[in-house]
Coordinates of N, CA, C and O in Angstrom, one line a residue:
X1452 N -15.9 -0.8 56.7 CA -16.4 -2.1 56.5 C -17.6 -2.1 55.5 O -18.2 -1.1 55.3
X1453 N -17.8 -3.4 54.8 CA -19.1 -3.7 53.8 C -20.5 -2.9 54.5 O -20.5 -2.1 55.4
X1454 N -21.3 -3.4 53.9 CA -22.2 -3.0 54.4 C -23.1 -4.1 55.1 O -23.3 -5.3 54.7
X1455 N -23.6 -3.7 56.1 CA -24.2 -4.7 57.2 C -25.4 -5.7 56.3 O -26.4 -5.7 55.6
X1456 N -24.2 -6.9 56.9 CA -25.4 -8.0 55.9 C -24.5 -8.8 54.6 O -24.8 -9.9 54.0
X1457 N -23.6 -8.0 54.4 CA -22.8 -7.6 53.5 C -21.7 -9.0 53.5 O -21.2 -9.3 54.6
X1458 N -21.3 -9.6 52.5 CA -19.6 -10.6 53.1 C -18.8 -10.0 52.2 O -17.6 -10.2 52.4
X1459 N -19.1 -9.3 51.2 CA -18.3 -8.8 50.3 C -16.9 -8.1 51.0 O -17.2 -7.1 51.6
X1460 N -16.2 -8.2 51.0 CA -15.0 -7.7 51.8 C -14.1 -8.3 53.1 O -13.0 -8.3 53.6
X1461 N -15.2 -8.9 53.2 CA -14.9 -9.8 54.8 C -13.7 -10.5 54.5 O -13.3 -10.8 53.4
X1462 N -13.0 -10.9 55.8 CA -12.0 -11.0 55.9 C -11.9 -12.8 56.9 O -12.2 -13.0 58.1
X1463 N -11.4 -13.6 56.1 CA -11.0 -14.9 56.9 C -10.4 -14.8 58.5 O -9.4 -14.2 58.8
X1464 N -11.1 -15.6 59.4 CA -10.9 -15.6 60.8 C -9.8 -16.3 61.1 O -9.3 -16.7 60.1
X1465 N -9.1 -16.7 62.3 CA -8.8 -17.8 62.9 C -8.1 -17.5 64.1 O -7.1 -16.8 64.4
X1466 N -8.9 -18.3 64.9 CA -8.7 -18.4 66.3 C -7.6 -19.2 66.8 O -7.5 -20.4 66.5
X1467 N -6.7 -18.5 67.8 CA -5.6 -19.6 68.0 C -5.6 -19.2 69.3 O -5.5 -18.1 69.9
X1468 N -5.6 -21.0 69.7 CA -5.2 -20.8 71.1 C -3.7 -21.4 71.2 O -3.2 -21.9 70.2
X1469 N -3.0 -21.3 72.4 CA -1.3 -21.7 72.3 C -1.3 -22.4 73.2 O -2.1 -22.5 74.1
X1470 N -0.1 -23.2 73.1 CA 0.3 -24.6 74.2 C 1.0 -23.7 75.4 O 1.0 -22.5 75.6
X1471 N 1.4 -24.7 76.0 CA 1.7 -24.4 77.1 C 2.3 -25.4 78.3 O 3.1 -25.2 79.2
X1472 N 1.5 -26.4 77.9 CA 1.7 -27.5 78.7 C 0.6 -26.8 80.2 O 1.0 -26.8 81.3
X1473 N -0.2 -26.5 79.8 CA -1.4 -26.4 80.5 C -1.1 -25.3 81.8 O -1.8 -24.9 82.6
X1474 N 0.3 -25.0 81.6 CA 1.0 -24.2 82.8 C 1.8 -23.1 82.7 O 2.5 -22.7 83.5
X1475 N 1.5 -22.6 81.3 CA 2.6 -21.8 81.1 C 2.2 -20.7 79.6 O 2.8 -19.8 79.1
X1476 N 0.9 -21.4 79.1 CA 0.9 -20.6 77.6 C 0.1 -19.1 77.5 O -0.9 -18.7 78.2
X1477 N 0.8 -18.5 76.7 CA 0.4 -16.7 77.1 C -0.3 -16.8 75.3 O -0.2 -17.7 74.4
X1478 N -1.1 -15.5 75.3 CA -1.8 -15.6 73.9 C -0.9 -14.6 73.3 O -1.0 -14.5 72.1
X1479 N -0.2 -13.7 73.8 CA 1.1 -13.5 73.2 C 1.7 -14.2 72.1 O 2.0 -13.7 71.0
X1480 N 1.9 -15.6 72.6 CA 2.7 -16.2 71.8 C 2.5 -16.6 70.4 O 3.1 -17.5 69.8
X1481 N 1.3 -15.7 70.1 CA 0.6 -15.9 68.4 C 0.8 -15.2 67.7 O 0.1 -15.1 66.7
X1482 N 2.1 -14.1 68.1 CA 2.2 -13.2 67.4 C 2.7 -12.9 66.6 O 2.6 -11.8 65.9
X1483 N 3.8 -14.0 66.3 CA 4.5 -14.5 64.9 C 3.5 -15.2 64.3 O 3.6 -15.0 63.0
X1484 N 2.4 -16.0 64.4 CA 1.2 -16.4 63.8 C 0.0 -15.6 62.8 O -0.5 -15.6 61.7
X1485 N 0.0 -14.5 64.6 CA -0.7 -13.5 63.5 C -0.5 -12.2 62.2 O -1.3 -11.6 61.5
X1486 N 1.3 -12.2 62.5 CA 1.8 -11.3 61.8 C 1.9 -12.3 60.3 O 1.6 -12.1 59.1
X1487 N 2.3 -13.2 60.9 CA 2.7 -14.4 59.0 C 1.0 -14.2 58.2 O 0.8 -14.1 57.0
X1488 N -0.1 -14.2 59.4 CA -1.4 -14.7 58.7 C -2.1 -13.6 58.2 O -2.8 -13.7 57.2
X1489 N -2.1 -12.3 59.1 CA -2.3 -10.8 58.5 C -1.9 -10.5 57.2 O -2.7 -10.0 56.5
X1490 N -0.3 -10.9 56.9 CA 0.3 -10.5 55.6 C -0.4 -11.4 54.8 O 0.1 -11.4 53.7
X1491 N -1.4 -12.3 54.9 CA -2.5 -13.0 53.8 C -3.7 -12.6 53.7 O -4.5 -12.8 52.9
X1492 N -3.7 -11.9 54.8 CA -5.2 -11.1 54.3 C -6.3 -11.9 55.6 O -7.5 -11.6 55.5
X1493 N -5.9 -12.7 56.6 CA -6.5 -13.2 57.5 C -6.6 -12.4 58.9 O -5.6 -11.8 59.3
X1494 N -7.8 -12.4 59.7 CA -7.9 -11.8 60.8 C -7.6 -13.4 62.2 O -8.0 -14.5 62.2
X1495 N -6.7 -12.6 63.2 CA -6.2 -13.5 63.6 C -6.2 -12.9 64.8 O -5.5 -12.0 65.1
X1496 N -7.6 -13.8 66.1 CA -7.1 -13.5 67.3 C -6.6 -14.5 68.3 O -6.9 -15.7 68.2
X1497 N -5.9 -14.0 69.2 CA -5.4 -15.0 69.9 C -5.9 -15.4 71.5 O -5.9 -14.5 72.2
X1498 N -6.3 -16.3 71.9 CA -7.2 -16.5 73.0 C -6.5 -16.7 74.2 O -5.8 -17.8 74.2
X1499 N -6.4 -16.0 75.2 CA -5.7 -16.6 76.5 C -6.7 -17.2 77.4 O -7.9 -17.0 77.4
X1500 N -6.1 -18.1 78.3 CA -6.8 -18.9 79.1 C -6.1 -18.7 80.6 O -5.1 -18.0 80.8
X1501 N -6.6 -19.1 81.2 CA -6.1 -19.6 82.8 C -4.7 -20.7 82.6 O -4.6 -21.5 81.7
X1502 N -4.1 -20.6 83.4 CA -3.3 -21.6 83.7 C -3.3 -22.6 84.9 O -4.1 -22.3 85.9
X1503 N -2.6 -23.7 85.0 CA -2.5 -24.2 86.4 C -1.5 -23.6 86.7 O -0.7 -23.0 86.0
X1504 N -1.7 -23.6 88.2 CA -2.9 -23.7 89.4 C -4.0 -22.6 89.4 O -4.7 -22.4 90.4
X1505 N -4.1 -22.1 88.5 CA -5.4 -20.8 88.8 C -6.4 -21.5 87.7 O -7.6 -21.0 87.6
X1506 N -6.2 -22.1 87.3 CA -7.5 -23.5 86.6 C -7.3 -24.5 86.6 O -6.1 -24.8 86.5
X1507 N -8.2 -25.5 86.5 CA -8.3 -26.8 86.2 C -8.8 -26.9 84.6 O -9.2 -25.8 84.1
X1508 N -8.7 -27.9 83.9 CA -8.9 -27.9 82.7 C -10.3 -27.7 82.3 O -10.5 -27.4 81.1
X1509 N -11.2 -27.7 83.2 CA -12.7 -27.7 83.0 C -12.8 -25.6 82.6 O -13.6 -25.0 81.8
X1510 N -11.9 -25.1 83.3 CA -11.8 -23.8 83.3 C -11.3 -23.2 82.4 O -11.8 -22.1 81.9
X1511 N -10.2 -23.8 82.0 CA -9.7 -23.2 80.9 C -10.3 -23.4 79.9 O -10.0 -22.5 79.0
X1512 N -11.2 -24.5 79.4 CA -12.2 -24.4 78.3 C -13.2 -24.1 78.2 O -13.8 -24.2 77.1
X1513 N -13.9 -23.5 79.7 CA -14.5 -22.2 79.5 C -13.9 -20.5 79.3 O -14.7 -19.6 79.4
X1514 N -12.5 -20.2 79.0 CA -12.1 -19.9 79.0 C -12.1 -19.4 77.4 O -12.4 -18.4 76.8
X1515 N -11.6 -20.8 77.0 CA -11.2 -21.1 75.3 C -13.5 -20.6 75.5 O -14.1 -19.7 76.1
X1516 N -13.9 -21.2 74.9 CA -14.8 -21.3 75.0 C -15.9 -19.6 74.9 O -16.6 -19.2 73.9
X1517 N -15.6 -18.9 76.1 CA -16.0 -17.4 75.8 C -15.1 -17.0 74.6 O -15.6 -16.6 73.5
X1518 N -14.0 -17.2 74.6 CA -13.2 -16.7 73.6 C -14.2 -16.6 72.1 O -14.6 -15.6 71.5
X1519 N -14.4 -18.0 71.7 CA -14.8 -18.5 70.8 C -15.7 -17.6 70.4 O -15.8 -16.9 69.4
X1520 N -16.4 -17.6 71.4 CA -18.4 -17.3 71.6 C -18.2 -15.3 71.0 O -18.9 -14.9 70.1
X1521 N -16.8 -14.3 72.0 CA -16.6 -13.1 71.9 C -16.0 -13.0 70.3 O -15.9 -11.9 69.8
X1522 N -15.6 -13.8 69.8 CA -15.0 -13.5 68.2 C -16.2 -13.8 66.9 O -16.2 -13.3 65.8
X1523 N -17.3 -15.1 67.7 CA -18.7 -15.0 66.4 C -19.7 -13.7 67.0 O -20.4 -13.1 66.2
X1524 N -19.6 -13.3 68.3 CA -20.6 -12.1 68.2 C -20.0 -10.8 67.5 O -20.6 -10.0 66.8
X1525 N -18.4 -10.6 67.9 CA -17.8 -9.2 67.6 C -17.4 -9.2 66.5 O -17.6 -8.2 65.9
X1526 N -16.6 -10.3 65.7 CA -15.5 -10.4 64.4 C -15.8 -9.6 63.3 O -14.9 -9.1 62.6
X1527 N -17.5 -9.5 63.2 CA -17.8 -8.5 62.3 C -17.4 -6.7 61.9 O -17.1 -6.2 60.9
X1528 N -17.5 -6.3 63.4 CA -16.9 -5.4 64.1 C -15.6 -4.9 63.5 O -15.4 -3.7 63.4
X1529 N -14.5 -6.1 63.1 CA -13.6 -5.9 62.8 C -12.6 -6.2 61.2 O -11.4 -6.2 60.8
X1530 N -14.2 -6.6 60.6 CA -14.3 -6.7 59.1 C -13.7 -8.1 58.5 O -13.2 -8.5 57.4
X1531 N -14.1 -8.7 60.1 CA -14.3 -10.5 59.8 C -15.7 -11.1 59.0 O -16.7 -10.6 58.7
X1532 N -15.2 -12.3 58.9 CA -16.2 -13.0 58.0 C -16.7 -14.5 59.1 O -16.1 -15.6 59.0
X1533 N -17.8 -14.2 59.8 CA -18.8 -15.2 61.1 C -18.4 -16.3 60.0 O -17.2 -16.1 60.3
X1534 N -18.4 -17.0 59.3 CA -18.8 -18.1 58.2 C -17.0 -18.7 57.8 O -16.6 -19.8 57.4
X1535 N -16.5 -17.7 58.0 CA -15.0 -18.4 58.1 C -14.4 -18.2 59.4 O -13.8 -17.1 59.5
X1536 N -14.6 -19.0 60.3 CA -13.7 -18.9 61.5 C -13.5 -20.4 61.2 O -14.1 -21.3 60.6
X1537 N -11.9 -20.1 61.9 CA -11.3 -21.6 62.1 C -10.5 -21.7 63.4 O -9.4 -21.2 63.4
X1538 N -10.8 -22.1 64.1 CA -9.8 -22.8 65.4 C -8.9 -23.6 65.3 O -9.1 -24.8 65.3
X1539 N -7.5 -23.0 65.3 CA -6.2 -23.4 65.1 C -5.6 -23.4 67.1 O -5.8 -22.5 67.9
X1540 N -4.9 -24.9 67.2 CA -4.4 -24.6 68.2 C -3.3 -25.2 68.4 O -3.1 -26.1 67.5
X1541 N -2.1 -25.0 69.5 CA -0.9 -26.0 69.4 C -0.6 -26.3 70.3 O -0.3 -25.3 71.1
X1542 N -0.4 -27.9 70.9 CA -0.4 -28.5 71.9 C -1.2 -28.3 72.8 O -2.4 -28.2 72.5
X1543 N -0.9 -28.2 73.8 CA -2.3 -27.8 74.8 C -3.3 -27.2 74.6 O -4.5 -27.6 74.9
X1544 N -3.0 -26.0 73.8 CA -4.3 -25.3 73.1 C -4.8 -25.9 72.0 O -5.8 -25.4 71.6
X1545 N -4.5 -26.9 71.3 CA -5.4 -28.0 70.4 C -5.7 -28.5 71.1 O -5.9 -29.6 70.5
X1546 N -6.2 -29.0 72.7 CA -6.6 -30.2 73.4 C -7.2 -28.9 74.2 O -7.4 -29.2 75.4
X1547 N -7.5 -28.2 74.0 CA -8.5 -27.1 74.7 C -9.5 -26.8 74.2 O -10.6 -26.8 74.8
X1548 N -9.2 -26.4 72.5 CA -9.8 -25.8 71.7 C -11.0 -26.9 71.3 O -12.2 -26.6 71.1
X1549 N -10.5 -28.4 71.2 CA -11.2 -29.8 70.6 C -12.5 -29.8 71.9 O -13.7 -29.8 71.6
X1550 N -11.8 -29.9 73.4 CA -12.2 -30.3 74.2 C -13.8 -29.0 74.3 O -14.9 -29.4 74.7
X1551 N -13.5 -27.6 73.9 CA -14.3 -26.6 73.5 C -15.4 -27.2 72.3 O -16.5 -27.7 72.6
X1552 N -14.9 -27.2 71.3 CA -15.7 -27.7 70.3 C -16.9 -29.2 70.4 O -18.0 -29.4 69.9
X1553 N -15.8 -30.2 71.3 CA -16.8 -31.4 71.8 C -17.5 -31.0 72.6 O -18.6 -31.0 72.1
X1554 N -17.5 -30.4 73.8 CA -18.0 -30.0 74.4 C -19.8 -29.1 74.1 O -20.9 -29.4 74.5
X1555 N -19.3 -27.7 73.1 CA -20.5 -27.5 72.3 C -21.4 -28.4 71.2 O -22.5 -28.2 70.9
X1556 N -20.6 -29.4 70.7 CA -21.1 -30.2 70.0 C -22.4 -31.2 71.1 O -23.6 -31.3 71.0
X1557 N -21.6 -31.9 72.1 CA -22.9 -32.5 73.1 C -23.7 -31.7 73.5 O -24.9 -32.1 73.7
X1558 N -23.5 -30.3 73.7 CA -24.7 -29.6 74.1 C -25.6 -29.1 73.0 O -26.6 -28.4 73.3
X1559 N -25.2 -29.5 71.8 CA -26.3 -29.5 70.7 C -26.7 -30.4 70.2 O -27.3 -30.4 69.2
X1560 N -26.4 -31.6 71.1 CA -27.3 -33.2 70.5 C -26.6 -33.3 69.4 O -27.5 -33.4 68.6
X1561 N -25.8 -33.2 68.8 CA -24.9 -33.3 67.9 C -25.4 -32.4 66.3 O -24.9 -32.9 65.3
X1562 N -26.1 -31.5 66.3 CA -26.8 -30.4 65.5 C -26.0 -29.9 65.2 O -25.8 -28.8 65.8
X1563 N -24.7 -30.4 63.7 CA -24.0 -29.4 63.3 C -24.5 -27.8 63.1 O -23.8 -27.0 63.8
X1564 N -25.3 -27.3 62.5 CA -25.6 -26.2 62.3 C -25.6 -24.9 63.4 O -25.7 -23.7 63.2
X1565 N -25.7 -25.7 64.5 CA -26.3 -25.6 65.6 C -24.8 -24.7 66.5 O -24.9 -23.8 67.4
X1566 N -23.3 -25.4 65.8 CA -22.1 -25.4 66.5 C -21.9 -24.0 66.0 O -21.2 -23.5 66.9
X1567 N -22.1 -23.2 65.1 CA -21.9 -21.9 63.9 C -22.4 -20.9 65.8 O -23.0 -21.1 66.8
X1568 N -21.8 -20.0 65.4 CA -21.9 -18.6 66.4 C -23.3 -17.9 66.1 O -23.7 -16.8 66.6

């Protein structure tokens, strides 16, 4: 990797969470996501959550949520770039990921700057 401090080299993020219908989605299932997004030179992880009945939705986006929080402390780790993460999600996991993002957004009084890892 660059050298600490470094972006020169870094590598584009993106976080994907998967649908599911709130009952059924494995982070498995980004693995045709992350193999198409690798071959561009993007680092791509995939976030699993709880399902119903072993969560309620408040759960699972703390769920999404650690995810988020373990890929801006570690990504560098893995020759990511903190400054490009993007949260990609589909179906249920876009209404996880949003409900994540709103969620940190009210707990920062609405302080964009504030939302960054």
């Amino acid at each position: 990797p660059p050298p600490k401090g470094s972006r020169a080299g870094r590598r584009p993020v993106v976080v994907f969470v998967t649908g599911g219908a709130w009952i059924i989605g494995y982070k498995a299932w980004g693995a045709l996501l992350g193999w198409a997004l690798s071959r561009q030179g993007v680092l791509v992880v995939s976030l699993d959550y709880r399902n119903f009945p072993q969560g309620l939705v408040k759960d699972m986006v703390d769920d999404v949520e650690l995810g988020v929080d373990w890929v801006f402390r570690n990504i560098d780790l893995y020759g990511g770039d903190r400054r490009r993460v993007h949260l990609v999600g589909q179906s249920a996991g876009a209404h996880l990921g949003l409900l994540a993002l709103l969620r940190r957004a009210a707990c920062c009084g609405g302080q964009a700057h504030q939302l960054r890892g």
